[in-house]
Amino acid sequence: SAALTRRVACPDGVNTATNAACCQLFAVRDDLQQNLFHGGLCTAEAHESLRLTFHDAIAISPALESQGIFGGGGADGSIAIFSDIETAFHPNIGLDEIVELQKPFIARHNLSVADFIQFAGAIGASNCAGAPQLAAFVGRVDATQPAPDGLVPEPFHTPDQIFARLADASQGEFDEILTVWLLVAHTVAAANDVDPTVPGSPFDSTPEVWDTQFFVEVLLNGTTFPGTGNNQGEVASPIAGELRLQSDFAIARDNRSACEWQSFVDNQPKAQAMFQFVFHDLSIFGQDINSLVDCTEVVRIPTPIERFRHRLTGEDRSRSRLRSRA
Ligand code: HEB
Ligand code: CA
């Protein structure tokens, strides 16, 4: 049956969109892919752009507001608008780099800073094979003041502290179960500053693939450290070169979240659907959804992991070798 959605022709003369407000995003996407993400790769800049979405959005606290203290504006761009202040907060260590890399893109496009940060994270993630298509909205209102310090979880925080912080920021929506869903992001992640002697130490053996290896590997027995063994927020990992966060270790084993953690093992559809769901909500913390336009259609659907894995099997490789010889 014919699609009934009426599309508008964008002024770029190439694209169409369901809402004219989305038209500008095609150029932002293509600029990001060419000039920040190395032609569309799931490497450090993509990972850091995704991490930045969390550190901007999570800085909101109804609990502080109820005490008459400004609690931050959530996904309001404050981490970049007030970067001198917020990137100096301890949990934001290292994010000064991606904030600076993103600033020229923000300057040459016409998005709010808040929209840009979430959009760059969604586009970065779309470069990771196996990732879900993450939500993209436009229309967020930018921050007029920095978020207060103390609202971004640290790897040395206990599950109690982390669960309480996420519940506060989300007004009760993100419980222990949804906290595990959020941590799917650590499948495309590495640490630069937990152990600064070994920057770029990944959390799983496939940091450029959105798979479920992270959930498997955090459950294995920890025996080694990628660098030195005395860093705050780090515990022993099972694989040479891999870094394990204390918070991931603890949440994987806490009796409130362990079953949910294990349910992700080998469950690729779940690792896509659950993160897609929590990112949608996280990415609009502090904003009014009724004044936003959904432009998710601009985010390319990532390469499925089945196809990726298929391409990598030894059988495929030898078959293609035979074919090229024939
Ligand atoms: Fe994350 C990374 C922590 C959640 C995303 N982390 C990371 C790190 C840490 C963390 C420590 C490292 C940094 C450096 O560089 O050194 N997280 C954390 C915690 C939490 C989290 C504690 C709570 C539980 N994340 C999260 C979320 C997300 C994320 C929710 C999303 C959204 N991360 C991330 C990423 C990364 C990280 C993507 C990577 C980055 C790179 O690679 O650079
Ligand atoms: Ca992975």
GROMACS .gro file of C-alpha atoms and ligand atoms in nm:
model
  370
    1SER     CA    1   0.000   0.000   0.000
    2ALA     CA    2   0.118   0.350  -0.075
    3ALA     CA    3   0.281   0.551   0.202
    4LEU     CA    4   0.050   0.826   0.314
    5THR     CA    5   0.318   1.043   0.471
    6ARG     CA    6   0.360   1.359   0.269
    7ARG     CA    7   0.725   1.456   0.228
    8VAL     CA    8   0.864   1.803   0.174
    9ALA     CA    9   1.140   1.876  -0.075
   10CYS     CA   10   1.441   2.019   0.105
   11PRO     CA   11   1.607   2.343  -0.018
   12ASP     CA   12   1.927   2.141  -0.086
   13GLY     CA   13   1.748   2.006  -0.393
   14VAL     CA   14   1.852   1.650  -0.306
   15ASN     CA   15   1.673   1.534   0.006
   16THR     CA   16   1.314   1.508   0.118
   17ALA     CA   17   1.192   1.500   0.477
   18THR     CA   18   0.869   1.444   0.666
   19ASN     CA   19   0.920   1.783   0.834
   20ALA     CA   20   1.100   2.082   0.685
   21ALA     CA   21   1.280   2.135   1.017
   22CYS     CA   22   1.477   1.814   0.948
   23CYS     CA   23   1.618   1.933   0.613
   24GLN     CA   24   1.919   2.109   0.766
   25LEU     CA   25   2.031   1.785   0.934
   26PHE     CA   26   2.138   1.616   0.610
   27ALA     CA   27   2.424   1.860   0.569
   28VAL     CA   28   2.520   1.832   0.936
   29ARG     CA   29   2.523   1.453   0.907
   30ASP     CA   30   2.739   1.455   0.594
   31ASP     CA   31   2.980   1.709   0.744
   32LEU     CA   32   3.016   1.498   1.059
   33GLN     CA   33   3.073   1.180   0.861
   34GLN     CA   34   3.336   1.334   0.637
   35ASN     CA   35   3.515   1.561   0.877
   36LEU     CA   36   3.476   1.416   1.227
   37PHE     CA   37   3.409   1.043   1.184
   38HIS     CA   38   3.672   0.969   0.916
   39GLY     CA   39   3.423   0.886   0.642
   40GLY     CA   40   3.186   0.696   0.869
   41LEU     CA   41   3.390   0.497   1.121
   42CYS     CA   42   3.304   0.370   1.468
   43THR     CA   43   3.632   0.488   1.617
   44ALA     CA   44   3.734   0.717   1.905
   45GLU     CA   45   3.547   1.031   1.788
   46ALA     CA   46   3.225   0.833   1.745
   47HIS     CA   47   3.267   0.674   2.089
   48GLU     CA   48   3.343   1.007   2.252
   49SER     CA   49   3.048   1.177   2.081
   50LEU     CA   50   2.820   0.908   2.222
   51ARG     CA   51   2.970   0.947   2.571
   52LEU     CA   52   2.916   1.323   2.546
   53THR     CA   53   2.540   1.276   2.496
   54PHE     CA   54   2.523   1.104   2.835
   55HIS     CA   55   2.735   1.359   3.020
   56ASP     CA   56   2.526   1.649   2.889
   57ALA     CA   57   2.188   1.482   2.945
   58ILE     CA   58   2.243   1.324   3.286
   59ALA     CA   59   2.326   1.657   3.452
   60ILE     CA   60   1.976   1.731   3.576
   61SER     CA   61   1.846   1.680   3.927
   62PRO     CA   62   1.486   1.724   4.040
   63ALA     CA   63   1.613   1.634   4.390
   64LEU     CA   64   1.835   1.945   4.394
   65GLU     CA   65   1.555   2.157   4.248
   66SER     CA   66   1.323   2.048   4.531
   67GLN     CA   67   1.580   2.194   4.774
   68GLY     CA   68   1.572   2.522   4.585
   69ILE     CA   69   1.909   2.461   4.418
   70PHE     CA   70   1.957   2.479   4.038
   71GLY     CA   71   1.986   2.115   3.927
   72GLY     CA   72   2.107   2.151   3.569
   73GLY     CA   73   1.909   2.145   3.246
   74GLY     CA   74   1.973   1.791   3.116
   75ALA     CA   75   2.022   1.766   2.739
   76ASP     CA   76   2.070   2.141   2.705
   77GLY     CA   77   2.419   2.169   2.556
   78SER     CA   78   2.563   2.313   2.876
   79ILE     CA   79   2.865   2.081   2.863
   80ALA     CA   80   2.979   2.259   2.544
   81ILE     CA   81   2.835   2.607   2.605
   82PHE     CA   82   3.005   2.621   2.946
   83SER     CA   83   3.285   2.383   2.854
   84ASP     CA   84   3.545   2.565   3.062
   85ILE     CA   85   3.337   2.490   3.371
   86GLU     CA   86   3.184   2.150   3.300
   87THR     CA   87   3.476   1.971   3.135
   88ALA     CA   88   3.674   2.052   3.449
   89PHE     CA   89   3.434   1.838   3.656
   90HIS     CA   90   3.612   1.513   3.748
   91PRO     CA   91   3.373   1.265   3.576
   92ASN     CA   92   3.396   1.467   3.252
   93ILE     CA   93   3.770   1.410   3.225
   94GLY     CA   94   3.876   1.377   2.860
   95LEU     CA   95   3.557   1.523   2.714
   96ASP     CA   96   3.724   1.860   2.658
   97GLU     CA   97   3.877   1.706   2.344
   98ILE     CA   98   3.555   1.602   2.170
   99VAL     CA   99   3.386   1.926   2.279
  100GLU     CA  100   3.663   2.125   2.107
  101LEU     CA  101   3.647   1.904   1.797
  102GLN     CA  102   3.271   1.958   1.772
  103LYS     CA  103   3.278   2.336   1.816
  104PRO     CA  104   3.360   2.428   1.452
  105PHE     CA  105   3.073   2.204   1.333
  106ILE     CA  106   2.835   2.380   1.571
  107ALA     CA  107   2.961   2.716   1.440
  108ARG     CA  108   2.900   2.634   1.073
  109HIS     CA  109   2.552   2.488   1.112
  110ASN     CA  110   2.234   2.630   1.251
  111LEU     CA  111   2.135   2.385   1.524
  112SER     CA  112   2.106   2.449   1.894
  113VAL     CA  113   2.411   2.320   2.079
  114ALA     CA  114   2.184   2.083   2.269
  115ASP     CA  115   2.047   1.936   1.943
  116PHE     CA  116   2.394   1.911   1.792
  117ILE     CA  117   2.543   1.710   2.080
  118GLN     CA  118   2.268   1.448   2.072
  119PHE     CA  119   2.269   1.436   1.691
  120ALA     CA  120   2.646   1.385   1.673
  121GLY     CA  121   2.616   1.097   1.920
  122ALA     CA  122   2.342   0.933   1.712
  123ILE     CA  123   2.543   0.970   1.390
  124GLY     CA  124   2.861   0.843   1.560
  125ALA     CA  125   2.677   0.535   1.687
  126SER     CA  126   2.529   0.473   1.341
  127ASN     CA  127   2.883   0.397   1.222
  128CYS     CA  128   2.907   0.096   1.451
  129ALA     CA  129   2.795  -0.228   1.287
  130GLY     CA  130   2.508  -0.377   1.482
  131ALA     CA  131   2.395  -0.048   1.639
  132PRO     CA  132   2.032   0.057   1.653
  133GLN     CA  133   1.913   0.366   1.469
  134LEU     CA  134   1.919   0.626   1.748
  135ALA     CA  135   1.664   0.901   1.783
  136ALA     CA  136   1.734   1.249   1.646
  137PHE     CA  137   1.526   1.548   1.752
  138VAL     CA  138   1.553   1.919   1.677
  139GLY     CA  139   1.414   2.206   1.877
  140ARG     CA  140   1.589   2.175   2.213
  141VAL     CA  141   1.643   2.494   2.407
  142ASP     CA  142   2.005   2.574   2.494
  143ALA     CA  143   2.136   2.620   2.846
  144THR     CA  144   2.179   2.964   2.998
  145GLN     CA  145   2.384   2.838   3.293
  146PRO     CA  146   2.619   2.549   3.360
  147ALA     CA  147   2.506   2.233   3.536
  148PRO     CA  148   2.632   2.189   3.891
  149ASP     CA  149   2.914   1.944   3.963
  150GLY     CA  150   2.840   1.605   4.116
  151LEU     CA  151   2.566   1.479   3.883
  152VAL     CA  152   2.765   1.254   3.646
  153PRO     CA  153   2.828   0.898   3.769
  154GLU     CA  154   3.186   0.789   3.835
  155PRO     CA  155   3.328   0.438   3.782
  156PHE     CA  156   3.412   0.417   4.153
  157HIS     CA  157   3.053   0.490   4.259
  158THR     CA  158   2.857   0.202   4.410
  159PRO     CA  159   2.550   0.056   4.238
  160ASP     CA  160   2.342   0.229   4.509
  161GLN     CA  161   2.486   0.566   4.415
  162ILE     CA  162   2.450   0.505   4.040
  163PHE     CA  163   2.095   0.370   4.061
  164ALA     CA  164   1.991   0.663   4.281
  165ARG     CA  165   2.148   0.920   4.047
  166LEU     CA  166   1.982   0.776   3.736
  167ALA     CA  167   1.646   0.751   3.912
  168ASP     CA  168   1.672   1.116   4.019
  169ALA     CA  169   1.771   1.244   3.674
  170SER     CA  170   1.491   1.051   3.503
  171GLN     CA  171   1.222   1.123   3.764
  172GLY     CA  172   1.202   0.754   3.845
  173GLU     CA  173   1.203   0.616   3.492
  174PHE     CA  174   1.558   0.472   3.490
  175ASP     CA  175   1.559   0.197   3.750
  176GLU     CA  176   1.820  -0.081   3.793
  177ILE     CA  177   1.691  -0.256   3.482
  178LEU     CA  178   1.708   0.048   3.256
  179THR     CA  179   2.051   0.131   3.397
  180VAL     CA  180   2.172  -0.197   3.248
  181TRP     CA  181   2.009  -0.099   2.918
  182LEU     CA  182   2.203   0.228   2.919
  183LEU     CA  183   2.527   0.041   2.970
  184VAL     CA  184   2.492  -0.125   2.630
  185ALA     CA  185   2.683   0.186   2.517
  186HIS     CA  186   2.998   0.040   2.670
  187THR     CA  187   3.007  -0.211   2.382
  188VAL     CA  188   3.161   0.067   2.169
  189ALA     CA  189   3.388   0.220   2.427
  190ALA     CA  190   3.734   0.261   2.565
  191ALA     CA  191   3.895   0.447   2.853
  192ASN     CA  192   4.162   0.710   2.808
  193ASP     CA  193   4.188   0.853   3.155
  194VAL     CA  194   4.104   0.576   3.402
  195ASP     CA  195   4.458   0.448   3.352
  196PRO     CA  196   4.640   0.725   3.163
  197THR     CA  197   4.938   0.494   3.101
  198VAL     CA  198   4.725   0.293   2.853
  199PRO     CA  199   4.487   0.535   2.676
  200GLY     CA  200   4.236   0.375   2.441
  201SER     CA  201   4.192   0.054   2.645
  202PRO     CA  202   3.859  -0.094   2.532
  203PHE     CA  203   3.583  -0.231   2.757
  204ASP     CA  204   3.531  -0.535   2.532
  205SER     CA  205   3.723  -0.711   2.258
  206THR     CA  206   3.509  -0.551   1.983
  207PRO     CA  207   3.496  -0.175   2.056
  208GLU     CA  208   3.405  -0.094   1.695
  209VAL     CA  209   3.108  -0.333   1.688
  210TRP     CA  210   2.776  -0.287   1.865
  211ASP     CA  211   2.750  -0.645   1.989
  212THR     CA  212   2.695  -0.821   2.321
  213GLN     CA  213   3.059  -0.909   2.392
  214PHE     CA  214   3.074  -0.639   2.660
  215PHE     CA  215   2.810  -0.824   2.864
  216VAL     CA  216   2.994  -1.155   2.827
  217GLU     CA  217   3.338  -1.021   2.906
  218VAL     CA  218   3.238  -0.823   3.217
  219LEU     CA  219   3.111  -1.155   3.361
  220LEU     CA  220   3.441  -1.339   3.311
  221ASN     CA  221   3.691  -1.382   3.591
  222GLY     CA  222   3.919  -1.078   3.617
  223THR     CA  223   4.290  -1.165   3.618
  224THR     CA  224   4.489  -0.879   3.469
  225PHE     CA  225   4.523  -0.505   3.415
  226PRO     CA  226   4.601  -0.337   3.081
  227GLY     CA  227   4.845  -0.101   3.255
  228THR     CA  228   4.900  -0.031   3.621
  229GLY     CA  229   4.674  -0.198   3.875
  230ASN     CA  230   4.599   0.075   4.124
  231ASN     CA  231   4.357   0.309   3.948
  232GLN     CA  232   4.044   0.445   4.109
  233GLY     CA  233   3.737   0.298   3.939
  234GLU     CA  234   3.919   0.007   3.772
  235VAL     CA  235   3.917  -0.364   3.857
  236ALA     CA  236   4.099  -0.659   3.699
  237SER     CA  237   3.985  -0.758   3.348
  238PRO     CA  238   3.981  -1.103   3.187
  239ILE     CA  239   4.161  -1.018   2.862
  240ALA     CA  240   4.501  -0.861   2.791
  241GLY     CA  241   4.461  -0.496   2.690
  242GLU     CA  242   4.100  -0.472   2.807
  243LEU     CA  243   4.001  -0.234   3.086
  244ARG     CA  244   3.717  -0.314   3.325
  245LEU     CA  245   3.534  -0.042   3.517
  246GLN     CA  246   3.453  -0.114   3.879
  247SER     CA  247   3.097   0.016   3.819
  248ASP     CA  248   3.036  -0.225   3.528
  249PHE     CA  249   3.177  -0.511   3.737
  250ALA     CA  250   2.954  -0.425   4.033
  251ILE     CA  251   2.632  -0.368   3.834
  252ALA     CA  252   2.686  -0.698   3.649
  253ARG     CA  253   2.689  -0.875   3.989
  254ASP     CA  254   2.445  -0.673   4.200
  255ASN     CA  255   2.139  -0.881   4.290
  256ARG     CA  256   1.909  -0.607   4.152
  257SER     CA  257   2.070  -0.602   3.806
  258ALA     CA  258   2.263  -0.928   3.754
  259CYS     CA  259   1.977  -1.116   3.583
  260GLU     CA  260   1.914  -0.826   3.349
  261TRP     CA  261   2.285  -0.807   3.273
  262GLN     CA  262   2.301  -1.176   3.184
  263SER     CA  263   1.993  -1.146   2.963
  264PHE     CA  264   2.197  -0.941   2.715
  265VAL     CA  265   2.450  -1.217   2.656
  266ASP     CA  266   2.415  -1.325   2.294
  267ASN     CA  267   2.096  -1.121   2.256
  268GLN     CA  268   2.175  -0.878   1.975
  269PRO     CA  269   1.814  -0.769   1.915
  270LYS     CA  270   1.788  -0.676   2.283
  271ALA     CA  271   2.116  -0.481   2.275
  272GLN     CA  272   1.967  -0.276   1.993
  273ALA     CA  273   1.607  -0.228   2.105
  274MET     CA  274   1.674  -0.148   2.471
  275PHE     CA  275   1.944   0.107   2.402
  276GLN     CA  276   1.733   0.266   2.128
  277PHE     CA  277   1.457   0.307   2.385
  278VAL     CA  278   1.668   0.456   2.665
  279PHE     CA  279   1.863   0.685   2.432
  280HIS     CA  280   1.537   0.831   2.300
  281ASP     CA  281   1.437   0.931   2.652
  282LEU     CA  282   1.784   1.030   2.779
  283SER     CA  283   1.845   1.251   2.477
  284ILE     CA  284   1.554   1.479   2.566
  285PHE     CA  285   1.603   1.506   2.944
  286GLY     CA  286   1.494   1.851   3.059
  287GLN     CA  287   1.326   1.932   2.725
  288ASP     CA  288   0.958   1.940   2.630
  289ILE     CA  289   0.897   1.663   2.376
  290ASN     CA  290   0.594   1.850   2.242
  291SER     CA  291   0.813   2.128   2.110
  292LEU     CA  292   1.061   1.893   1.940
  293VAL     CA  293   1.053   1.755   1.585
  294ASP     CA  294   1.147   1.391   1.531
  295CYS     CA  295   1.414   1.370   1.258
  296THR     CA  296   1.532   1.016   1.322
  297GLU     CA  297   1.489   0.941   0.951
  298VAL     CA  298   1.811   1.139   0.888
  299VAL     CA  299   2.016   0.881   1.085
  300ARG     CA  300   2.121   0.602   0.851
  301ILE     CA  301   2.026   0.254   0.968
  302PRO     CA  302   2.355   0.093   1.078
  303THR     CA  303   2.498  -0.214   0.906
  304PRO     CA  304   2.344  -0.517   1.076
  305ILE     CA  305   2.584  -0.734   1.269
  306GLU     CA  306   2.465  -1.052   1.098
  307ARG     CA  307   2.596  -0.918   0.773
  308PHE     CA  308   2.915  -0.803   0.943
  309ARG     CA  309   2.975  -1.139   1.107
  310HIS     CA  310   2.890  -1.322   0.786
  311ARG     CA  311   3.152  -1.123   0.603
  312LEU     CA  312   3.409  -1.223   0.860
  313THR     CA  313   3.360  -1.603   0.873
  314GLY     CA  314   3.651  -1.818   0.762
  315GLU     CA  315   3.416  -2.005   0.536
  316ASP     CA  316   3.325  -1.686   0.352
  317ARG     CA  317   3.684  -1.582   0.327
  318SER     CA  318   3.799  -1.912   0.179
  319ARG     CA  319   3.499  -1.924  -0.052
  320SER     CA  320   3.577  -1.581  -0.193
  321ARG     CA  321   3.940  -1.679  -0.232
  322LEU     CA  322   3.836  -1.983  -0.434
  323ARG     CA  323   3.605  -1.770  -0.644
  324SER     CA  324   3.874  -1.519  -0.731
  325ARG     CA  325   4.111  -1.800  -0.828
  326ALA     CA  326   3.853  -1.967  -1.051
  327HEB    FE1  327   3.037   0.538   3.014
  327HEB     C1  328   3.348   0.561   2.863
  327HEB     C2  329   3.187   0.552   3.323
  327HEB     C3  330   2.729   0.516   3.162
  327HEB     C4  331   2.889   0.584   2.707
  327HEB     N1  332   3.231   0.554   3.079
  327HEB     C5  333   3.343   0.566   3.002
  327HEB     C6  334   3.456   0.580   3.088
  327HEB     C7  335   3.411   0.578   3.215
  327HEB     C8  336   3.269   0.562   3.210
  327HEB     C9  337   3.495   0.592   3.342
  327HEB    C10  338   3.602   0.595   3.041
  327HEB    C11  339   3.636   0.742   3.027
  327HEB    C12  340   3.784   0.759   2.989
  327HEB     O1  341   3.813   0.799   2.876
  327HEB     O2  342   3.870   0.726   3.074
  327HEB     N2  343   2.971   0.532   3.206
  327HEB    C13  344   3.048   0.535   3.318
  327HEB    C14  345   2.963   0.519   3.434
  327HEB    C15  346   2.835   0.510   3.389
  327HEB    C16  347   2.841   0.518   3.244
  327HEB    C17  348   3.012   0.515   3.578
  327HEB    C18  349   2.707   0.494   3.470
  327HEB    C19  350   2.683   0.354   3.508
  327HEB     N3  351   2.845   0.550   2.946
  327HEB    C20  352   2.734   0.543   3.023
  327HEB    C21  353   2.618   0.565   2.944
  327HEB    C22  354   2.661   0.588   2.815
  327HEB    C23  355   2.805   0.576   2.819
  327HEB    C24  356   2.475   0.564   2.994
  327HEB    C25  357   2.585   0.618   2.692
  327HEB    C26  358   2.480   0.685   2.671
  327HEB     N4  359   3.107   0.566   2.823
  327HEB    C27  360   3.027   0.572   2.709
  327HEB    C28  361   3.111   0.564   2.593
  327HEB    C29  362   3.243   0.560   2.638
  327HEB    C30  363   3.237   0.562   2.782
  327HEB    C31  364   3.061   0.562   2.450
  327HEB    C32  365   3.372   0.548   2.554
  327HEB    C33  366   3.436   0.681   2.530
  327HEB    C34  367   3.567   0.660   2.448
  327HEB     O3  368   3.589   0.553   2.392
  327HEB     O4  369   3.648   0.754   2.448
  328CA      CA  370   3.159  -0.443   2.124
   0.00000   0.00000   0.00000
